[in-house]
Amino acid sequence: MASHFLAKVYVTLKPTVNDPQGLTVRNGLHNLGFAEVGGVRVGKFLEVQLEAGDREEAARRVQEMGRQLLANPVIEQFRFDLEDVPPPTRPSP
Amino acid sequence: MASHFLAKVYVTLKPTVNDPQGLTVRNGLHNLGFAEVGGVRVGKFLEVQLEAGDREEAARRVQEMGRQLLANPVIEQFRFDLEDVPPPTRPSP
């Protein structure tokens, strides 16, 4: 029987890539009085629910999703954590 | 002397808010053959470097940044972790 997992995927720009969105957030924080803020980097955080036979299979599939769709390998990197989750509840018959 | 912290901020849509970007990612994954994917939710992941007198002050300030700028309180929620980081290296005199 398949198990249910929740993958928490963090997609970030590679360190050498400029981050204009991060600069905008930093400037916004400075303008609001948060002068103590240094750099800001902005990335994506995805929660992906999936079924897999076991944790190893789930990790392999999420790795593949990241490579193919979730991250742009030219400018981004990604990592993820896997959590076991109970299967969705179904209405009683 | 001020300490340096890295706040990792996770901004997510509230559970009741529709997530068209998440639906698009889910459909894209299905089209690529990842039929095992259930729901997908897309949020933001921000890394904010800041100085503060201590960890409590840093947490208080990041909470305030989230409330004022990083998250839209109408549709989003946020949480964060704080890491101690060494101060940036300065060139020798």
GROMACS .gro file of C-alpha atoms in nm:
model
  186
    1MET     CA    1   0.000   0.000   0.000
    2ALA     CA    2   0.133   0.344  -0.087
    3SER     CA    3   0.233   0.586   0.187
    4HIS     CA    4   0.159   0.956   0.188
    5PHE     CA    5   0.432   1.214   0.216
    6LEU     CA    6   0.457   1.590   0.232
    7ALA     CA    7   0.765   1.731   0.063
    8LYS     CA    8   0.871   2.077   0.176
    9VAL     CA    9   1.078   2.213  -0.110
   10TYR     CA   10   1.297   2.522  -0.075
   11VAL     CA   11   1.401   2.684  -0.402
   12THR     CA   12   1.667   2.954  -0.375
   13LEU     CA   13   1.873   3.154  -0.617
   14LYS     CA   14   2.232   3.041  -0.648
   15PRO     CA   15   2.458   3.262  -0.435
   16THR     CA   16   2.618   3.431  -0.735
   17VAL     CA   17   2.287   3.528  -0.897
   18ASN     CA   18   2.154   3.880  -0.848
   19ASP     CA   19   1.827   3.902  -0.657
   20PRO     CA   20   1.641   4.224  -0.744
   21GLN     CA   21   1.336   4.109  -0.549
   22GLY     CA   22   1.552   4.065  -0.241
   23LEU     CA   23   1.698   4.413  -0.286
   24THR     CA   24   1.347   4.555  -0.311
   25VAL     CA   25   1.242   4.383   0.010
   26ARG     CA   26   1.556   4.506   0.184
   27ASN     CA   27   1.491   4.863   0.072
   28GLY     CA   28   1.132   4.836   0.185
   29LEU     CA   29   1.243   4.717   0.528
   30HIS     CA   30   1.494   5.002   0.554
   31ASN     CA   31   1.225   5.252   0.461
   32LEU     CA   32   1.005   5.111   0.737
   33GLY     CA   33   1.282   5.170   0.991
   34PHE     CA   34   1.442   4.825   1.000
   35ALA     CA   35   1.793   4.967   0.958
   36GLU     CA   36   1.946   4.655   1.115
   37VAL     CA   37   1.869   4.448   0.806
   38GLY     CA   38   2.163   4.348   0.588
   39GLY     CA   39   2.101   4.128   0.288
   40VAL     CA   40   1.769   3.974   0.190
   41ARG     CA   41   1.727   3.683  -0.051
   42VAL     CA   42   1.388   3.573  -0.178
   43GLY     CA   43   1.309   3.218  -0.283
   44LYS     CA   44   1.015   2.985  -0.313
   45PHE     CA   45   0.871   2.742  -0.064
   46LEU     CA   46   0.656   2.461  -0.205
   47GLU     CA   47   0.456   2.197  -0.024
   48VAL     CA   48   0.399   1.893  -0.244
   49GLN     CA   49   0.177   1.606  -0.132
   50LEU     CA   50   0.257   1.275  -0.294
   51GLU     CA   51   0.215   0.901  -0.264
   52ALA     CA   52   0.505   0.660  -0.286
   53GLY     CA   53   0.589   0.305  -0.190
   54ASP     CA   54   0.846   0.418   0.064
   55ARG     CA   55   1.051   0.717   0.170
   56GLU     CA   56   1.338   0.641  -0.068
   57GLU     CA   57   1.105   0.635  -0.366
   58ALA     CA   58   0.940   0.958  -0.251
   59ALA     CA   59   1.279   1.130  -0.219
   60ARG     CA   60   1.384   1.009  -0.563
   61ARG     CA   61   1.064   1.141  -0.722
   62VAL     CA   62   1.078   1.480  -0.550
   63GLN     CA   63   1.441   1.516  -0.656
   64GLU     CA   64   1.328   1.453  -1.012
   65MET     CA   65   1.039   1.704  -0.983
   66GLY     CA   66   1.281   1.967  -0.864
   67ARG     CA   67   1.515   1.900  -1.149
   68GLN     CA   68   1.246   1.898  -1.416
   69LEU     CA   69   1.001   2.166  -1.304
   70LEU     CA   70   1.025   2.321  -0.959
   71ALA     CA   71   1.365   2.487  -0.995
   72ASN     CA   72   1.543   2.648  -1.286
   73PRO     CA   73   1.881   2.475  -1.277
   74VAL     CA   74   2.054   2.766  -1.451
   75ILE     CA   75   1.997   3.011  -1.168
   76GLU     CA   76   1.835   2.818  -0.883
   77GLN     CA   77   1.912   2.538  -0.640
   78PHE     CA   78   1.668   2.341  -0.427
   79ARG     CA   79   1.654   2.116  -0.127
   80PHE     CA   80   1.366   1.941   0.044
   81ASP     CA   81   1.249   1.765   0.357
   82LEU     CA   82   1.003   1.477   0.357
   83GLU     CA   83   0.736   1.428   0.621
   84ASP     CA   84   0.514   1.125   0.664
   85VAL     CA   85   0.150   1.226   0.667
   86PRO     CA   86  -0.162   1.023   0.737
   87PRO     CA   87  -0.362   0.940   0.425
   88PRO     CA   88  -0.651   1.177   0.350
   89THR     CA   89  -0.965   1.078   0.535
   90ARG     CA   90  -1.241   0.938   0.321
   91PRO     CA   91  -1.609   0.968   0.406
   92SER     CA   92  -1.752   0.659   0.572
   93PRO     CA   93  -1.950   0.433   0.338
   94MET     CA   94   2.814   4.439   2.072
   95ALA     CA   95   2.543   4.339   1.828
   96SER     CA   96   2.511   3.980   1.715
   97HIS     CA   97   2.435   3.868   1.363
   98PHE     CA   98   2.139   3.649   1.281
   99LEU     CA   99   1.991   3.486   0.975
  100ALA     CA  100   1.613   3.466   0.979
  101LYS     CA  101   1.460   3.204   0.753
  102VAL     CA  102   1.105   3.321   0.692
  103TYR     CA  103   0.837   3.096   0.542
  104VAL     CA  104   0.534   3.279   0.401
  105THR     CA  105   0.241   3.059   0.306
  106LEU     CA  106  -0.114   3.117   0.196
  107LYS     CA  107  -0.373   3.057   0.464
  108PRO     CA  108  -0.525   2.711   0.421
  109THR     CA  109  -0.862   2.846   0.307
  110VAL     CA  110  -0.714   3.069   0.033
  111ASN     CA  111  -0.711   2.944  -0.325
  112ASP     CA  112  -0.367   2.891  -0.473
  113PRO     CA  113  -0.378   2.912  -0.855
  114GLN     CA  114   0.001   2.899  -0.875
  115GLY     CA  115  -0.002   2.573  -0.679
  116LEU     CA  116  -0.266   2.430  -0.913
  117THR     CA  117  -0.052   2.524  -1.211
  118VAL     CA  118   0.251   2.351  -1.062
  119ARG     CA  119   0.042   2.043  -0.984
  120ASN     CA  120  -0.090   2.030  -1.340
  121GLY     CA  121   0.261   2.073  -1.475
  122LEU     CA  122   0.385   1.785  -1.262
  123HIS     CA  123   0.095   1.566  -1.378
  124ASN     CA  124   0.174   1.650  -1.739
  125LEU     CA  125   0.535   1.545  -1.679
  126GLY     CA  126   0.417   1.207  -1.553
  127PHE     CA  127   0.420   1.269  -1.179
  128ALA     CA  128   0.072   1.124  -1.135
  129GLU     CA  129   0.141   1.051  -0.767
  130VAL     CA  130   0.124   1.420  -0.678
  131GLY     CA  131  -0.180   1.536  -0.484
  132GLY     CA  132  -0.200   1.898  -0.375
  133VAL     CA  133   0.070   2.160  -0.423
  134ARG     CA  134   0.089   2.489  -0.235
  135VAL     CA  135   0.334   2.761  -0.329
  136GLY     CA  136   0.472   3.011  -0.082
  137LYS     CA  137   0.777   3.229  -0.031
  138PHE     CA  138   1.101   3.160   0.147
  139LEU     CA  139   1.303   3.463   0.256
  140GLU     CA  140   1.646   3.479   0.413
  141VAL     CA  141   1.694   3.801   0.610
  142GLN     CA  142   2.029   3.893   0.763
  143LEU     CA  143   2.005   4.125   1.060
  144GLU     CA  144   2.189   4.253   1.362
  145ALA     CA  145   2.034   4.257   1.707
  146GLY     CA  146   2.145   4.278   2.068
  147ASP     CA  147   2.025   3.926   2.138
  148ARG     CA  148   1.808   3.649   2.002
  149GLU     CA  149   1.491   3.777   2.170
  150GLU     CA  150   1.531   4.118   2.012
  151ALA     CA  151   1.600   3.960   1.672
  152ALA     CA  152   1.285   3.746   1.698
  153ARG     CA  153   1.076   4.047   1.798
  154ARG     CA  154   1.204   4.249   1.502
  155VAL     CA  155   1.154   3.971   1.247
  156GLN     CA  156   0.800   3.917   1.376
  157GLU     CA  157   0.738   4.287   1.317
  158MET     CA  158   0.892   4.272   0.965
  159GLY     CA  159   0.662   3.985   0.878
  160ARG     CA  160   0.360   4.169   1.005
  161GLN     CA  161   0.444   4.496   0.829
  162LEU     CA  162   0.595   4.388   0.498
  163LEU     CA  163   0.690   4.027   0.436
  164ALA     CA  164   0.344   3.872   0.455
  165ASN     CA  165   0.000   3.997   0.356
  166PRO     CA  166  -0.200   3.932   0.671
  167VAL     CA  167  -0.528   3.910   0.480
  168ILE     CA  168  -0.432   3.597   0.288
  169GLU     CA  169  -0.093   3.484   0.420
  170GLN     CA  170   0.066   3.352   0.737
  171PHE     CA  171   0.434   3.331   0.820
  172ARG     CA  172   0.675   3.164   1.056
  173PHE     CA  173   1.051   3.186   1.091
  174ASP     CA  174   1.362   3.027   1.236
  175LEU     CA  175   1.662   3.224   1.361
  176GLU     CA  176   2.021   3.114   1.315
  177ASP     CA  177   2.329   3.268   1.469
  178VAL     CA  178   2.582   3.361   1.206
  179PRO     CA  179   2.937   3.490   1.238
  180PRO     CA  180   2.973   3.860   1.160
  181PRO     CA  181   3.082   3.942   0.804
  182THR     CA  182   3.456   3.939   0.767
  183ARG     CA  183   3.619   4.277   0.725
  184PRO     CA  184   3.943   4.337   0.539
  185SER     CA  185   4.245   4.367   0.766
  186PRO     CA  186   4.360   4.725   0.828
   0.00000   0.00000   0.00000
